[in-house]
CSV table of C-alpha atoms and ligand atoms in Angstrom, one decimal:
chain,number,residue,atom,x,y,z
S,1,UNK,CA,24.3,-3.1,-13.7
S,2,UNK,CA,24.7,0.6,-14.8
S,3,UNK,CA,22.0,2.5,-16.7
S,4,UNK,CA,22.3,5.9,-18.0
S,5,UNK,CA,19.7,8.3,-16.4
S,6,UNK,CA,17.6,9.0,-19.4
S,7,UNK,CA,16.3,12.8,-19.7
S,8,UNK,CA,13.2,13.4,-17.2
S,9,UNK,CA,11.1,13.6,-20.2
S,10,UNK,CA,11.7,10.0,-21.5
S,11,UNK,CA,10.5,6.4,-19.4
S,12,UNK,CA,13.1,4.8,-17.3
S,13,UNK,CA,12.2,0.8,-18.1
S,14,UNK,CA,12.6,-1.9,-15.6
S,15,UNK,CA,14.6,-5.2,-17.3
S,16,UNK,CA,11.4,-6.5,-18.1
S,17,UNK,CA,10.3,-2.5,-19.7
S,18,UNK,CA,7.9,-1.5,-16.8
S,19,UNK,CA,8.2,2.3,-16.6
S,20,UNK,CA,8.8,3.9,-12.9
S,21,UNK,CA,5.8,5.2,-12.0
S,22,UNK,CA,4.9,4.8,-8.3
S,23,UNK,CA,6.7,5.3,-5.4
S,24,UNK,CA,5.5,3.8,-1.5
S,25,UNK,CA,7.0,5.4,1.3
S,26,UNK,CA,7.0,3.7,4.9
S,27,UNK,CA,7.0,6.3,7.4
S,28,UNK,CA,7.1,4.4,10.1
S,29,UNK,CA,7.6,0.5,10.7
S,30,UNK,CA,5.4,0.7,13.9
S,31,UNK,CA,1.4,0.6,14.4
S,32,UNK,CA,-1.3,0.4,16.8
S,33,UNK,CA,-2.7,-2.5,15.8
S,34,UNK,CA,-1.7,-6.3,15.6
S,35,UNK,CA,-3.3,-7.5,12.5
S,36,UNK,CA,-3.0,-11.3,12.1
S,37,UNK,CA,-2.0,-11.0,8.5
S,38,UNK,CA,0.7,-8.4,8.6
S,39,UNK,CA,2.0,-7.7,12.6
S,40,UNK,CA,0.7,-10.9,14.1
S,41,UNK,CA,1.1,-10.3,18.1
S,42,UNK,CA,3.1,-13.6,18.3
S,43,UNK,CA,5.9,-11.8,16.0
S,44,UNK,CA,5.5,-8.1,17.1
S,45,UNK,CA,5.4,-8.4,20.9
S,46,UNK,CA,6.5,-6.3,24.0
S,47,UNK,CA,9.9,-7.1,23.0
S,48,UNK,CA,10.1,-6.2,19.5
S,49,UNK,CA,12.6,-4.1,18.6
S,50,UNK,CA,11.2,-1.1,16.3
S,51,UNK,CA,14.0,1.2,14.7
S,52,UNK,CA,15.2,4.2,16.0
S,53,UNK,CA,14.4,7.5,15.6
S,54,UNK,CA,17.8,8.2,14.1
S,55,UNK,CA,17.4,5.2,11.6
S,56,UNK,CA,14.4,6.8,10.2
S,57,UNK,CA,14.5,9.0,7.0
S,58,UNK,CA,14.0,12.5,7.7
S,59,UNK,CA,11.2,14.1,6.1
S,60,UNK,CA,13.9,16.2,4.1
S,61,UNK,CA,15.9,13.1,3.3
S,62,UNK,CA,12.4,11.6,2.0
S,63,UNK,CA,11.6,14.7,-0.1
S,64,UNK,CA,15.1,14.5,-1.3
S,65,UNK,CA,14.2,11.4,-2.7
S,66,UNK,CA,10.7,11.6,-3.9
S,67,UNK,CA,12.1,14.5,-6.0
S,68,UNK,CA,14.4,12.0,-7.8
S,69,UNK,CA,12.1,9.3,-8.3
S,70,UNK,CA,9.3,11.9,-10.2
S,71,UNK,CA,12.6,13.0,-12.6
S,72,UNK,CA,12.8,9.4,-13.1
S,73,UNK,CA,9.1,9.2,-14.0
S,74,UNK,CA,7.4,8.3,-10.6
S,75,UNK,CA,3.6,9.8,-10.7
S,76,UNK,CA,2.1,8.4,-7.7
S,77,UNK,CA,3.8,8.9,-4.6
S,78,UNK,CA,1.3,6.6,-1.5
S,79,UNK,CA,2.7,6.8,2.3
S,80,UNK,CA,2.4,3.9,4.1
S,81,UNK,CA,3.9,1.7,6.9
S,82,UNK,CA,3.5,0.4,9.5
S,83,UNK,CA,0.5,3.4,10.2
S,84,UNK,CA,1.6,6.3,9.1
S,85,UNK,CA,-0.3,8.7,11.4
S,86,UNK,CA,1.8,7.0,14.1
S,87,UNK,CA,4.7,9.3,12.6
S,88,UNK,CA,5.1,12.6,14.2
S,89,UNK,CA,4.7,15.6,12.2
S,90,UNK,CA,2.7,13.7,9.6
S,91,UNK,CA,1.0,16.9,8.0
S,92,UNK,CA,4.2,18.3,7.3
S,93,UNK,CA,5.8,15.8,5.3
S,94,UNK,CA,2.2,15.4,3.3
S,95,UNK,CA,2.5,19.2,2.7
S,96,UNK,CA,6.2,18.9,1.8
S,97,UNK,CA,5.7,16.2,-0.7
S,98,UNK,CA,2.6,17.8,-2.0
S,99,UNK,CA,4.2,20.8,-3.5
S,100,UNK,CA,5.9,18.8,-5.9
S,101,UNK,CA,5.4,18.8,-9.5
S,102,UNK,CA,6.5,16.9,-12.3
S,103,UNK,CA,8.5,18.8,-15.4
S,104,UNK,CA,5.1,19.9,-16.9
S,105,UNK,CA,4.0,21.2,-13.8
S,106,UNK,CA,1.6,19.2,-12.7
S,107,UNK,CA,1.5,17.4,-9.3
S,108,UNK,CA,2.3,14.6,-8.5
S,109,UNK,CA,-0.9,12.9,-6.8
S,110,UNK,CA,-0.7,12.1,-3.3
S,111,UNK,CA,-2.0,9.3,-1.0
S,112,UNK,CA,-1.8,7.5,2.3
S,113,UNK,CA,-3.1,4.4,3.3
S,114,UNK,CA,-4.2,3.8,7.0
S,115,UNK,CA,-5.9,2.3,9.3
S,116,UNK,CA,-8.0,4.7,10.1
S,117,UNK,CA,-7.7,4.6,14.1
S,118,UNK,CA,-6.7,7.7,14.6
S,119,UNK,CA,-7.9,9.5,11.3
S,120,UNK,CA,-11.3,11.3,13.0
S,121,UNK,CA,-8.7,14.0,14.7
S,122,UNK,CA,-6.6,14.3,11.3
S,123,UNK,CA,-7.9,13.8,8.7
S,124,UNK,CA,-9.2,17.8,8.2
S,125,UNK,CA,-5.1,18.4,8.5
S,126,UNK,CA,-4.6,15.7,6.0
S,127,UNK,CA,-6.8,17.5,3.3
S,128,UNK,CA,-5.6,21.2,4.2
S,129,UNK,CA,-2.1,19.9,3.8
S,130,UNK,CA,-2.5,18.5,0.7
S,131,UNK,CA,-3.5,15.1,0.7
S,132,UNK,CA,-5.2,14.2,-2.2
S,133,UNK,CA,-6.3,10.5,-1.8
S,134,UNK,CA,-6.7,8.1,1.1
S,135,UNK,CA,-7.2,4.7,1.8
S,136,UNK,CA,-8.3,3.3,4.9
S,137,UNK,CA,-8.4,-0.3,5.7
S,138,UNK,CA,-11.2,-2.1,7.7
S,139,UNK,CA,-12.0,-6.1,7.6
S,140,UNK,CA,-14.8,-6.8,9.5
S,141,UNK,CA,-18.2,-4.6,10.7
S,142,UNK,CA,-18.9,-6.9,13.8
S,143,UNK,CA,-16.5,-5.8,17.1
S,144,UNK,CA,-15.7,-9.2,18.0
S,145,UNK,CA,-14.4,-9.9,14.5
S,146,UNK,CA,-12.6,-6.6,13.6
S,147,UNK,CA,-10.6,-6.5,17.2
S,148,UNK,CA,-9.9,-10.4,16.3
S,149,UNK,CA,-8.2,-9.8,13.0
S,150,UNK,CA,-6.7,-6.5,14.2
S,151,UNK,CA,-5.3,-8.2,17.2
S,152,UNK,CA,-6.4,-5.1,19.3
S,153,UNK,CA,-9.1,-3.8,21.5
S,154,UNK,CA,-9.0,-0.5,19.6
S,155,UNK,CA,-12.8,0.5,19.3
S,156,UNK,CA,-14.6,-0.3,15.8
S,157,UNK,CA,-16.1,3.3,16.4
S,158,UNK,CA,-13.0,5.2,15.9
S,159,UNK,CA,-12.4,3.6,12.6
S,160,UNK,CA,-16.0,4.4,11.8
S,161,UNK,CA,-15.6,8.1,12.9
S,162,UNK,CA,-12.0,8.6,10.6
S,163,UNK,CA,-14.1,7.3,7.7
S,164,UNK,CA,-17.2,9.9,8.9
S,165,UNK,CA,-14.3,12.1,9.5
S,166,UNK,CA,-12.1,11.8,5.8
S,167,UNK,CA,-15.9,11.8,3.5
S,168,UNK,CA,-16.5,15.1,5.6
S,169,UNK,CA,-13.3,16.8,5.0
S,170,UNK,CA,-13.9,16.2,1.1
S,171,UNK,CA,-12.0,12.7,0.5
S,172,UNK,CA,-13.8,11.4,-2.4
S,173,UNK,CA,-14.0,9.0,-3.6
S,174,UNK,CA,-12.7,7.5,-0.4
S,175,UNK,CA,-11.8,3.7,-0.6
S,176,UNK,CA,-12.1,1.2,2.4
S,177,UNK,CA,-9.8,-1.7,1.8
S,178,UNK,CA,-10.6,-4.8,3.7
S,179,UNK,CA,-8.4,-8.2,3.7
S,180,UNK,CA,-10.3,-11.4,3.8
S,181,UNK,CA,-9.2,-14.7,5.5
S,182,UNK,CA,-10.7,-18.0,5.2
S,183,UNK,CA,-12.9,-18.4,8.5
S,184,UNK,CA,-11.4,-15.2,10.7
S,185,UNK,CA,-13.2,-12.7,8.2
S,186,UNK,CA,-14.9,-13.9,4.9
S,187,UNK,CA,-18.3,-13.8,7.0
S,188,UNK,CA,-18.0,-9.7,6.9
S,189,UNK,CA,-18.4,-9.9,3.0
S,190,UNK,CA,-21.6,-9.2,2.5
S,191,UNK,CA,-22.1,-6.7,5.9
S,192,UNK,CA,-19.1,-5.0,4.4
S,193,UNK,CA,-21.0,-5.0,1.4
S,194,UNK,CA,-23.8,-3.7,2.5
S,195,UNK,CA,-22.5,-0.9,4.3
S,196,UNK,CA,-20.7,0.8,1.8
S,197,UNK,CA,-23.5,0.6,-0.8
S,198,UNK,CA,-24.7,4.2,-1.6
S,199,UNK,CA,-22.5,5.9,0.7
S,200,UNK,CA,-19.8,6.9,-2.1
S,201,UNK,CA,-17.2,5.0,-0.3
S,202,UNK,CA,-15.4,2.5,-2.6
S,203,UNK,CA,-15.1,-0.7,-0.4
S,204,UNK,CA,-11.9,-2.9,-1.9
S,205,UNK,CA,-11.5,-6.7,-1.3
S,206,UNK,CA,-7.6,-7.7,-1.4
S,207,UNK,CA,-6.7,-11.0,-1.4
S,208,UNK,CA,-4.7,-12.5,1.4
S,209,UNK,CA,-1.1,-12.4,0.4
S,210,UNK,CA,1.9,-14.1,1.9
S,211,UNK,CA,4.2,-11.0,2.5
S,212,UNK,CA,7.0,-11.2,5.2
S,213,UNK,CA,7.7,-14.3,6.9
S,214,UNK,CA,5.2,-13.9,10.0
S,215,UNK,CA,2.2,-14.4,9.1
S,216,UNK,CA,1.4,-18.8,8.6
S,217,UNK,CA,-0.1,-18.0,5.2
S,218,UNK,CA,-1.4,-21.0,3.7
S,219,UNK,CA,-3.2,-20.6,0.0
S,220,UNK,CA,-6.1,-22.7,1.6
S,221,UNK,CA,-7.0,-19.6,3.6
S,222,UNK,CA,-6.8,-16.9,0.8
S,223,UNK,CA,-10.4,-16.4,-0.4
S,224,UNK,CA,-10.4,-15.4,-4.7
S,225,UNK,CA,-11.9,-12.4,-5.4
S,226,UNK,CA,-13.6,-14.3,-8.4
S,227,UNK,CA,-15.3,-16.0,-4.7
S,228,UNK,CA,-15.9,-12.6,-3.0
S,229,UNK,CA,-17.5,-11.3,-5.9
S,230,UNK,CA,-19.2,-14.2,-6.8
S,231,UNK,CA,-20.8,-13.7,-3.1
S,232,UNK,CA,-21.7,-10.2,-3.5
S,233,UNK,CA,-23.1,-10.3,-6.9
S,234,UNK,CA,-25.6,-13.0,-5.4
S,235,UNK,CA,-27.6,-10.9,-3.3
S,236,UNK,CA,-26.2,-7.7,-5.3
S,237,UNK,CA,-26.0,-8.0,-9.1
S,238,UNK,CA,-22.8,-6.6,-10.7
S,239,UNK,CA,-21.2,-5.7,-14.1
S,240,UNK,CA,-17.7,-4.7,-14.9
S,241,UNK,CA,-16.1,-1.8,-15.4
S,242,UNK,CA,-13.1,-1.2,-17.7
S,243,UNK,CA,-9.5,-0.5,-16.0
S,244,UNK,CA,-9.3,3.6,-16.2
S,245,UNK,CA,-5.4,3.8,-16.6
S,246,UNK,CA,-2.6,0.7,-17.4
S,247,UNK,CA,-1.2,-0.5,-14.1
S,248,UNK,CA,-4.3,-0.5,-12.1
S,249,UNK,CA,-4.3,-3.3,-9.5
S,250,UNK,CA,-7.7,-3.1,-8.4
S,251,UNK,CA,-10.8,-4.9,-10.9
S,252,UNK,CA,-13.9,-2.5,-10.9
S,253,UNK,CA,-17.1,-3.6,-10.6
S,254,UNK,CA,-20.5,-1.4,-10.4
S,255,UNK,CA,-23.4,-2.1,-8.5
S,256,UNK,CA,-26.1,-2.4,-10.9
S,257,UNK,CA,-29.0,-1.0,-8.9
S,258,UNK,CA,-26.7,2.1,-8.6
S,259,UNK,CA,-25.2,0.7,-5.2
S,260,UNK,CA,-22.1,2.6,-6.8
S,261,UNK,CA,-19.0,1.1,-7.2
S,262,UNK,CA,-17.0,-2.0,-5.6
S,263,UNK,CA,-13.3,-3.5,-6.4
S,264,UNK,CA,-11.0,-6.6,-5.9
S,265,UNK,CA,-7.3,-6.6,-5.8
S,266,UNK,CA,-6.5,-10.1,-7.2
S,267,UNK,CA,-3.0,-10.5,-6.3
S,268,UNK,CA,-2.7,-14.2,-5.2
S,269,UNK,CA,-5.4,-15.9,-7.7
S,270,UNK,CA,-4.9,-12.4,-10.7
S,271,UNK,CA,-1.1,-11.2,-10.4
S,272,UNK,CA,-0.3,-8.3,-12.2
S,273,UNK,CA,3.4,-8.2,-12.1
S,274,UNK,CA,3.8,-7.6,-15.6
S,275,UNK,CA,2.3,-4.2,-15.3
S,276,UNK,CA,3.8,-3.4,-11.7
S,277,UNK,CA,5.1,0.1,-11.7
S,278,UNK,CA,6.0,0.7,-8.2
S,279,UNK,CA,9.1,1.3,-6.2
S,280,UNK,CA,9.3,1.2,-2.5
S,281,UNK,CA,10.9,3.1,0.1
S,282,UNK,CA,11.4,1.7,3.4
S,283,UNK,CA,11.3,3.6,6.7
S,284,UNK,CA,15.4,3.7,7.1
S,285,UNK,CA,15.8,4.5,3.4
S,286,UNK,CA,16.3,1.3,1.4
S,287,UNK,CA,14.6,0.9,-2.0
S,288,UNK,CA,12.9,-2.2,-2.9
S,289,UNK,CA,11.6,-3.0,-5.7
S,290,UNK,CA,9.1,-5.4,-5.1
S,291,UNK,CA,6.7,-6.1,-2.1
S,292,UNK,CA,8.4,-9.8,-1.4
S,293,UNK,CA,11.9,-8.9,-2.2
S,294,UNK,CA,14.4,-9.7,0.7
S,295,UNK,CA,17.3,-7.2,-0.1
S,296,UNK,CA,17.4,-3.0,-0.6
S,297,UNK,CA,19.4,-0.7,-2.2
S,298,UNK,CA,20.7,1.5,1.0
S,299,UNK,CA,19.6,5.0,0.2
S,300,UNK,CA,20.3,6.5,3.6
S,301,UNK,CA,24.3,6.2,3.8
S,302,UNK,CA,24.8,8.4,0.4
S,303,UNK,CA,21.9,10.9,1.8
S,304,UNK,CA,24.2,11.6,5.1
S,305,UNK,CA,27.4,11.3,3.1
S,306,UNK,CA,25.8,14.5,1.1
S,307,UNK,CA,25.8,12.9,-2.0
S,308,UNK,CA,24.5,15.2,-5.3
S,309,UNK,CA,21.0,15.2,-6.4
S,310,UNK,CA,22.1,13.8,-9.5
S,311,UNK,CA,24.0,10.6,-8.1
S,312,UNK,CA,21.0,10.0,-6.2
S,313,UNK,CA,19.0,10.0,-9.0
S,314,UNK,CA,21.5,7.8,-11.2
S,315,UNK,CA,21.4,5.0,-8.1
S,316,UNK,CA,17.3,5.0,-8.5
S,317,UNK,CA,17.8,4.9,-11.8
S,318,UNK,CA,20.3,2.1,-11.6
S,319,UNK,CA,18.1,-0.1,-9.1
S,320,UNK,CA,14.8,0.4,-11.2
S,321,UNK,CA,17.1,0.0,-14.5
S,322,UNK,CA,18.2,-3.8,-13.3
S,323,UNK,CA,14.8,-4.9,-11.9
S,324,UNK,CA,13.7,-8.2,-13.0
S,325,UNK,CA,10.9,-9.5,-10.1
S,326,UNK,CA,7.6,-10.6,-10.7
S,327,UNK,CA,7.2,-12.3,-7.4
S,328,UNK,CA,3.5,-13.3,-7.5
S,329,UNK,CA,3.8,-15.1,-11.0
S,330,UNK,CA,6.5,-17.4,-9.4
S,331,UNK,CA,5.0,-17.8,-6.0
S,332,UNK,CA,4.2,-21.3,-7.2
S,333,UNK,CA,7.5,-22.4,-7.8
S,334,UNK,CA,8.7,-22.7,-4.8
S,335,UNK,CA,12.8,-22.6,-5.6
S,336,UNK,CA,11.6,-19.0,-6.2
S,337,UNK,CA,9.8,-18.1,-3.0
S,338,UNK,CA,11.9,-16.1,-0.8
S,339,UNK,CA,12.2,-16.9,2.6
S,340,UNK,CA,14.3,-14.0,4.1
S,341,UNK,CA,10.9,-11.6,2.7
S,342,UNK,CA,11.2,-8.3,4.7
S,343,UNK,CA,7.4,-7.7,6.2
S,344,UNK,CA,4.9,-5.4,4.8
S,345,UNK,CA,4.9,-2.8,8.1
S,346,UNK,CA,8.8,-2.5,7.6
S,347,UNK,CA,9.0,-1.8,3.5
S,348,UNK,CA,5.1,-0.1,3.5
S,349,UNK,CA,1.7,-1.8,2.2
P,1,LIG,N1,-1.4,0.6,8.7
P,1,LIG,C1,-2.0,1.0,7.5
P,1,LIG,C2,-3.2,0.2,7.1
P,1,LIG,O1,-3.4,-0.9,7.6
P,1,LIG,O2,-4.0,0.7,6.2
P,1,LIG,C3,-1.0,1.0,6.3
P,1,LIG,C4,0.0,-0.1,6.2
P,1,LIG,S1,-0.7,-1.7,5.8
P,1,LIG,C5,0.7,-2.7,5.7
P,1,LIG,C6,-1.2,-1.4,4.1
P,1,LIG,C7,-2.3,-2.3,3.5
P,1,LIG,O3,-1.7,-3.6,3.4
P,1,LIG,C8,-3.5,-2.5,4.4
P,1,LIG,O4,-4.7,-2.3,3.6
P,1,LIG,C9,-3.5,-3.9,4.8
P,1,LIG,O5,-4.8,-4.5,4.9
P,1,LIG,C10,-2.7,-4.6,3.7
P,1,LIG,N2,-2.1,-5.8,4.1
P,1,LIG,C11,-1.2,-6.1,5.1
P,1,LIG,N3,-0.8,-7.4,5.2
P,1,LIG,C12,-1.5,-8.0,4.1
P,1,LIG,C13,-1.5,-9.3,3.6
P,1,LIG,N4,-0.8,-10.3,4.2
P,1,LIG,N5,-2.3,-9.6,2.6
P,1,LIG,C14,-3.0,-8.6,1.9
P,1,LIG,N6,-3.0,-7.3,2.3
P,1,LIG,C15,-2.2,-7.0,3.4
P,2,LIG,FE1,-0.8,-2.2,11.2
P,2,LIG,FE2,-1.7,-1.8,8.8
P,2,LIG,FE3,-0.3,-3.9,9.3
P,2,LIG,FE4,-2.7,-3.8,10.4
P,2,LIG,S1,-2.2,-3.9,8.2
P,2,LIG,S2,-0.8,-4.3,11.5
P,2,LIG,S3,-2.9,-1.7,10.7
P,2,LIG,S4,0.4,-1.9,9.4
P,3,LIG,FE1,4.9,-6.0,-8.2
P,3,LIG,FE2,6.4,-7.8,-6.8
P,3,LIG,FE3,3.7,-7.6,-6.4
P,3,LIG,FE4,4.6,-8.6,-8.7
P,3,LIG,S1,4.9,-9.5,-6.7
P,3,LIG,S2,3.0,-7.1,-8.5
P,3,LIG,S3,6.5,-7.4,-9.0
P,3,LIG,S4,5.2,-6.0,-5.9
């Protein structure tokens, strides 16, 4: 399908007239954990074969096309992975990429989620080179439980410090994201819960989601955030807030003793497909356009066959112009479940 790049000023629509305005790079498709829902150690083992150095995007070639995706509309740019402070150089590409601006000047806002393992050392970097957001993910409070579900004996404490760490350098508000599992994790609710009440910290509850092929998801072990919450508000009352922008994933909710706030991303028992706005770069340059999709558009061959800024822009245009998946409304019927689905470390959380 061919689509005519529209001016920068005007919204480049998806098939079913999403606008473009998100873009997830993987930096990396390794990590330093094994969590069970994403890199479970039976999948990535000793043997598994990561990509190359020379398969990966450059950080120029990734700048190259960041720049194309904000002419196309893309507001948001979130680096991801595998873990992204894994990548060498890190600090770099986060100041490369924060220099850019949209056509009115402004910049583009700039995030990273991680793990937060390594993050007490970097995250001072992080902010001086221009990170404006960050995520860190964290399931469980309790050592035995946290180096279960991260399949690793990486210390709690370090993940501790890199959120000590990012709230000192000036992160706010930071978020802590934490994935809960029927029986590996759902007892951490309410510790989690606890913890991250008045310390400014949003704490986020994501729903267990059956990305890539690796990870024996079943629906019976995905715990609802209408659940989680309902948990929470028992022991802490709660109220709604209302979504700040169009395309929000996350559900807001507010303490209402002043606890501050908490979230839910929904996207098993909630989806929000029809306001998805986010394209996805994996770590050897293919686009995807949706977190379960199986095939990408190969960005990488025209980058090192020195293809023009504006062709690059036209095939972005092109792949965003013909997308059509809303993956998580369909997950029930299952002629539409795909079973090639890339995993989340390769095409970035
Ligand atoms: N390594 C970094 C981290 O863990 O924050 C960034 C990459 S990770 C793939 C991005 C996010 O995806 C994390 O918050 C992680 O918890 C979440 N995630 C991974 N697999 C998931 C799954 N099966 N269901 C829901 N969330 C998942
Ligand atoms: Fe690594 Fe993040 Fe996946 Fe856990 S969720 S295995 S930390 S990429
Ligand atoms: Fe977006 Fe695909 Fe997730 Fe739907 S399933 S919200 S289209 S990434």
């Amino acid at each position: 399908m061919f689509v005519s790049v529209p001016p920068v000023y005007d919204t480049l629509l998806d098939a079913l007239r999403r606008p473009l305005r998100s873009l997830r790079i993987s930096v990396t498709d390794r990590c330093n954990l094994r969590c069970a829902y994403c890199m479970p150690r039976e999948a990535f083992g000793r043997d598994f074969v990561f990509l190359r150095h020379a398969d990966l995007l450059s950080f120029e070639e990734i700048v190259r096309v960041a720049r194309q995706a904000i002419a196309l509309g893309v507001r948001k740019i979130r680096l991801s992975g595998g873990e992204p402070l894994l990548r060498r150089g890190i600090e770099r590409l986060v100041e490369m990429l924060a220099g850019l601006h949209d056509e009115t000047g402004r910049p583009i806002e700039l995030a990273m989620t991680s793990n937060g393992v390594l993050l007490a050392k970097k995250a001072r970097a992080l902010k001086g080179a221009g990170l404006a957001r960050l995520n860190i993910s964290l399931d469980a409070l309790d050592e035995t439980v946290f180096q279960r579900i991260c399949g690793s004996d990486a210390p709690l404490a370090a993940v501790l410090e890199g959120i000590n760490a990012a709230q000192a350098a000036g992160f706010a508000p930071l978020k802590v994201n934490a994935v809960i599992k029927r029986a590996v994790n759902e007892s951490e609710i309410l510790p989690l819960a606890r913890h991250f009440r008045h310390t400014g910290v949003i704490l986020r509850f994501i729903e267990f989601m059956d990305v890539g092929t690796t990870n024996g998801w079943r629906l019976d072990d995905v715990v609802s955030a209408d659940e989680i919450l309902a948990r929470i508000d028992q022991e802490f009352p709660l109220y709604p807030l209302a979504p700040r922008h169009a395309g929000e994933v996350g559900k807001r909710w507010q303490f209402m003793d002043g606890g501050g706030e908490i979230g839910v991303i929904a996207s098993v028992t909630q989806t929000f497909c029809h306001e998805c706005d986010r394209l996805r770069l994996s770590t050897d340059g293919k686009l995807y356009t949706c977190l379960f999709a199986s095939d990408g558009a190969d960005l990488r061959t025209p980058l090192r066959a020195g293809e023009e800024d504006a062709q690059l822009r036209q095939r972005i245009a092109n792949v965003w112009g013909g997308r059509r998946d809303r993956y998580s409304q369909l997950r029930h019927i299952a002629s539409e479940a795909s079973a090639r689905k890339i995993e989340m470390s390769y095409i970035g959380g």
